[in-house]
């Protein structure tokens, strides 16, 4: 793939700084002063369709007309993909880019990692594998033993740490929040929830690549993509298997790791999600009632048609002594037997700071107890890999 950075033949400190940041991640970056020099080499009739894919990164700096730039994406340029970089973008302009099918946008703050993610996605679409070469993403289900145990926080922090680690930052991570009425993961990340499930429940065939992209909320600081619905406790729309199948079909094309935040209530589709999961993490609290609820939830997880190959317990907000020892370990052994348990210690200061700022603990307080203990979950999750799908099988949930 040929990757260009469009300078329009101008020089500025802002432009040079952005180019330097991108080049640190994309070393084969080439400068481009004249768009026609590249666009003009691509015929509209597909004669050059066999050429390598071209990606053009276009900064839209202060004072530049985004409308004029975005119109490029709405024209047909075979084999050329545009990535626009600006401090912000309106919803209308973003829809124009996504619907064109040949462009995307990243924030200046999100560069260069978001650009690298998009380039990786473009590269995968250059050569579509045959049916016998398809893969399905690794799927991790976070299963709360009840509401309020921090299930969403642990799922989110795990996703953020995977994208923040040098060893796993190249993984394409989707955080799917299926708490459709009371979703709050986007509040924690200070981003807008875009997943309007009602648009596909009645007509799953309506979901296409453009609509799917509109559903995704991108957390620039971490690189995690989020599928979460706007909070509506009075919502009457119920998720069905047809909509889930359509959703996972597109997820499988975009990501190699899916972290699912399940709601406390059990639905008809909960068993199906667990049945395709590679790892189930049951979350709860380390007290007597909490351990009983965890034990009951474990029985539910083990009763599904296909039991996840790995099941572990994450005990959140654990009390600890001055030297870090976890309280009531004996009770855990009595209640859960030899089940693998990960202890996440309480750190109210770090948690409250994260909630009030909208920035994950693993970014703002990397040395906090919570961030350190979540690394044990990250170790389990990062070991999972996308798997080939044999001919005749399906991505369906």
Coordinates of C-alpha atoms in Angstrom, one line a residue, residues 16-293:
X16 CA 5.2 19.5 10.4
X17 CA 4.4 18.4 13.9
X18 CA 1.4 16.3 12.7
X19 CA 3.5 14.8 9.9
X20 CA 6.3 13.9 12.4
X21 CA 3.8 12.1 14.7
X22 CA 2.3 10.1 11.9
X23 CA 5.7 9.2 10.4
X24 CA 6.7 7.7 13.8
X25 CA 4.1 5.1 13.3
X26 CA 4.0 5.0 9.5
X27 CA 7.6 5.2 8.4
X28 CA 6.9 4.6 4.7
X29 CA 4.9 7.9 4.6
X30 CA 5.4 10.0 1.4
X31 CA 4.8 13.7 1.1
X32 CA 2.2 14.8 -1.5
X33 CA 2.0 18.4 -2.7
X34 CA -0.5 17.9 -5.5
X35 CA -3.5 15.5 -5.3
X36 CA -3.8 15.4 -9.1
X37 CA -0.3 13.8 -9.2
X38 CA -1.8 10.6 -7.6
X39 CA -5.5 10.9 -8.4
X40 CA -4.8 11.5 -12.1
X41 CA -3.0 8.2 -12.4
X42 CA -6.1 6.2 -11.5
X43 CA -8.6 5.7 -14.3
X44 CA -12.3 5.9 -13.6
X45 CA -12.9 2.8 -15.8
X46 CA -11.0 0.4 -13.6
X47 CA -8.1 -0.1 -15.9
X48 CA -5.7 0.4 -13.1
X49 CA -7.7 -1.5 -10.5
X50 CA -4.9 -4.0 -10.1
X51 CA -2.6 -1.3 -8.8
X52 CA -1.7 -1.2 -5.1
X53 CA -4.2 0.5 -2.8
X54 CA -3.4 4.2 -2.1
X55 CA -4.1 5.9 1.1
X56 CA -4.0 9.7 1.3
X57 CA -3.9 11.4 4.7
X58 CA -5.3 14.9 4.4
X59 CA -5.0 17.4 7.3
X60 CA -7.9 19.8 7.6
X61 CA -6.3 22.6 9.6
X62 CA -7.8 25.8 10.9
X63 CA -9.2 27.9 8.1
X64 CA -9.5 25.1 5.6
X65 CA -12.8 24.3 4.1
X66 CA -13.8 20.8 5.2
X67 CA -16.7 20.8 2.7
X68 CA -14.3 21.2 -0.3
X69 CA -12.1 18.5 1.1
X70 CA -14.9 16.1 1.9
X71 CA -16.3 16.4 -1.7
X72 CA -13.2 14.5 -2.8
X73 CA -14.4 11.4 -1.0
X74 CA -17.8 11.6 -2.7
X75 CA -16.2 11.3 -6.1
X76 CA -15.2 7.9 -7.4
X77 CA -11.5 7.3 -7.1
X78 CA -10.8 3.6 -7.6
X79 CA -8.2 2.2 -5.2
X80 CA -7.8 5.4 -3.3
X81 CA -8.8 5.9 0.4
X82 CA -8.8 9.3 2.1
X83 CA -8.2 9.8 5.8
X84 CA -9.1 13.3 7.0
X85 CA -7.4 14.7 10.2
X86 CA -8.9 17.6 12.1
X87 CA -9.5 18.8 15.6
X88 CA -13.3 18.0 15.3
X89 CA -15.9 17.1 12.7
X90 CA -19.6 17.7 12.5
X91 CA -22.0 14.7 12.4
X92 CA -23.1 15.7 9.0
X93 CA -19.6 15.8 7.6
X94 CA -18.7 12.5 9.2
X95 CA -21.8 10.8 7.7
X96 CA -20.7 12.2 4.3
X97 CA -17.3 10.6 4.6
X98 CA -18.6 7.2 5.9
X99 CA -21.3 7.0 3.2
X100 CA -18.8 7.6 0.5
X101 CA -17.2 4.3 1.3
X102 CA -13.8 5.8 0.5
X103 CA -12.9 7.9 3.5
X104 CA -12.7 8.1 7.2
X105 CA -11.8 10.7 9.9
X106 CA -9.6 10.8 12.9
X107 CA -9.0 13.5 15.4
X108 CA -5.6 15.2 15.7
X109 CA -5.4 13.9 19.2
X110 CA -6.0 10.3 18.0
X111 CA -3.3 10.4 15.4
X112 CA -1.2 8.4 14.7
X113 CA -2.7 5.3 16.3
X114 CA -6.2 5.7 14.8
X115 CA -4.6 6.3 11.4
X116 CA -2.7 3.0 11.8
X117 CA -5.9 1.2 12.7
X118 CA -7.6 2.5 9.6
X119 CA -4.7 1.6 7.3
X120 CA -4.7 -1.9 8.8
X121 CA -8.5 -2.1 8.1
X122 CA -8.0 -0.9 4.5
X123 CA -5.2 -3.4 4.0
X124 CA -7.4 -6.3 5.0
X125 CA -10.1 -5.2 2.6
X126 CA -7.6 -5.2 -0.4
X127 CA -7.7 -9.0 -0.6
X128 CA -10.8 -10.6 0.8
X129 CA -10.1 -14.2 1.9
X130 CA -12.1 -17.0 0.4
X131 CA -14.8 -18.7 2.5
X132 CA -12.3 -21.4 3.6
X133 CA -9.9 -18.6 4.8
X134 CA -12.4 -16.6 6.9
X135 CA -11.6 -16.0 10.6
X136 CA -13.8 -15.2 13.6
X137 CA -12.7 -12.9 16.3
X138 CA -11.9 -14.0 19.8
X139 CA -14.9 -13.2 22.0
X140 CA -14.8 -12.5 25.8
X141 CA -18.0 -12.1 27.7
X142 CA -18.0 -10.1 31.0
X143 CA -20.9 -11.6 33.0
X144 CA -22.1 -9.7 36.1
X145 CA -23.4 -11.7 39.0
X146 CA -25.7 -8.7 39.7
X147 CA -25.9 -5.0 38.9
X148 CA -23.4 -2.6 40.4
X149 CA -20.4 -4.9 40.7
X150 CA -18.3 -2.9 38.2
X151 CA -18.7 -5.2 35.2
X152 CA -18.7 -2.4 32.7
X153 CA -15.6 -0.8 34.3
X154 CA -13.6 -4.1 34.2
X155 CA -14.6 -4.8 30.6
X156 CA -13.7 -1.2 29.6
X157 CA -10.4 -1.2 31.5
X158 CA -9.4 -4.5 30.0
X159 CA -10.1 -3.3 26.5
X160 CA -8.1 0.0 27.1
X161 CA -5.1 -1.9 28.5
X162 CA -5.0 -4.2 25.6
X163 CA -4.9 -1.3 23.1
X164 CA -2.3 0.5 25.3
X165 CA 0.2 -2.4 25.5
X166 CA 3.0 -2.4 23.0
X167 CA 2.5 -6.2 22.6
X168 CA -1.2 -6.0 21.7
X169 CA -1.9 -2.5 20.5
X170 CA -2.2 -3.7 16.9
X171 CA -5.2 -5.8 17.8
X172 CA -8.5 -4.5 16.6
X173 CA -10.7 -4.3 19.7
X174 CA -14.4 -3.8 19.8
X175 CA -16.2 -3.2 23.2
X176 CA -19.8 -4.3 22.7
X177 CA -22.2 -3.1 25.4
X178 CA -25.4 -5.1 25.4
X179 CA -26.9 -3.4 28.4
X180 CA -29.4 -1.8 26.0
X181 CA -31.5 0.2 28.5
X182 CA -28.9 1.4 31.0
X183 CA -25.6 1.5 29.1
X184 CA -23.1 3.9 30.6
X185 CA -19.8 2.8 29.1
X186 CA -19.8 5.9 26.9
X187 CA -20.2 8.1 30.0
X188 CA -17.1 6.5 31.4
X189 CA -15.2 7.3 28.2
X190 CA -16.8 10.7 27.5
X191 CA -17.9 9.8 24.0
X192 CA -21.2 9.8 22.3
X193 CA -23.2 6.4 22.1
X194 CA -24.1 5.9 18.4
X195 CA -25.5 2.3 18.3
X196 CA -29.2 2.7 17.5
X197 CA -30.3 -0.9 17.7
X198 CA -33.9 -0.2 16.8
X199 CA -32.8 0.6 13.3
X200 CA -31.9 -3.1 12.6
X201 CA -34.1 -5.1 15.0
X202 CA -37.1 -4.9 12.7
X203 CA -35.1 -5.2 9.5
X204 CA -31.6 -6.8 10.1
X205 CA -30.9 -6.8 6.3
X206 CA -30.8 -3.0 6.6
X207 CA -27.4 -3.2 8.3
X208 CA -24.6 -2.5 5.8
X209 CA -21.0 -1.3 6.1
X210 CA -21.9 2.4 6.1
X211 CA -24.6 2.0 8.8
X212 CA -22.3 -0.1 10.9
X213 CA -19.6 2.5 10.8
X214 CA -22.1 5.1 11.9
X215 CA -22.9 2.9 14.9
X216 CA -19.3 2.8 16.1
X217 CA -18.1 5.3 18.7
X218 CA -14.3 5.6 18.6
X219 CA -12.4 6.4 21.7
X220 CA -9.4 8.3 20.3
X221 CA -7.3 8.3 23.5
X222 CA -7.2 4.4 23.7
X223 CA -8.0 3.3 20.2
X224 CA -10.9 1.1 21.4
X225 CA -14.1 1.0 19.2
X226 CA -17.3 1.0 21.2
X227 CA -20.8 -0.2 20.2
X228 CA -23.2 1.2 22.8
X229 CA -26.8 2.4 22.7
X230 CA -28.0 5.8 24.1
X231 CA -29.4 5.2 27.5
X232 CA -33.2 4.8 27.6
X233 CA -34.8 2.9 30.5
X234 CA -38.2 3.1 28.8
X235 CA -36.9 1.5 25.5
X236 CA -39.4 -1.1 24.3
X237 CA -37.1 -2.5 21.6
X238 CA -35.9 -6.0 22.4
X239 CA -32.7 -7.5 20.8
X240 CA -33.4 -10.6 18.7
X241 CA -31.2 -13.3 17.2
X242 CA -31.5 -12.0 13.6
X243 CA -30.2 -8.6 14.6
X244 CA -27.4 -10.2 16.6
X245 CA -26.4 -12.3 13.7
X246 CA -26.3 -9.3 11.4
X247 CA -24.3 -7.3 13.9
X248 CA -21.7 -10.1 14.5
X249 CA -21.3 -10.6 10.8
X250 CA -19.9 -7.0 10.5
X251 CA -18.0 -7.2 13.7
X252 CA -16.2 -10.3 12.4
X253 CA -15.0 -8.4 9.4
X254 CA -13.6 -5.5 11.4
X255 CA -12.2 -6.9 14.6
X256 CA -10.1 -9.8 15.9
X257 CA -11.1 -9.3 19.6
X258 CA -14.6 -8.6 20.9
X259 CA -15.2 -7.8 24.5
X260 CA -18.9 -8.1 25.4
X261 CA -20.4 -6.3 28.4
X262 CA -23.5 -8.3 29.3
X263 CA -26.4 -6.9 31.4
X264 CA -27.3 -8.4 34.8
X265 CA -30.6 -9.7 33.4
X266 CA -30.6 -12.9 31.5
X267 CA -32.2 -12.8 28.0
X268 CA -32.9 -15.4 25.4
X269 CA -29.8 -14.3 23.5
X270 CA -27.5 -14.4 26.5
X271 CA -27.0 -18.2 26.1
X272 CA -26.1 -17.6 22.5
X273 CA -23.4 -15.0 23.3
X274 CA -21.9 -17.3 25.9
X275 CA -22.0 -20.2 23.5
X276 CA -19.7 -18.5 21.1
X277 CA -17.4 -16.9 23.7
X278 CA -13.8 -18.1 24.2
X279 CA -13.7 -16.8 27.7
X280 CA -16.4 -15.9 30.2
X281 CA -15.4 -13.6 33.1
X282 CA -18.0 -13.7 35.9
X283 CA -17.8 -10.5 38.0
X284 CA -18.9 -9.9 41.6
X285 CA -17.9 -8.7 45.0
X286 CA -15.9 -10.5 47.7
X287 CA -18.4 -10.8 50.5
X288 CA -20.7 -13.6 51.5
X289 CA -23.8 -12.6 49.6
X290 CA -21.6 -11.6 46.6
X291 CA -19.9 -15.0 46.5
X292 CA -23.2 -16.8 46.6
X293 CA -24.4 -14.8 43.6

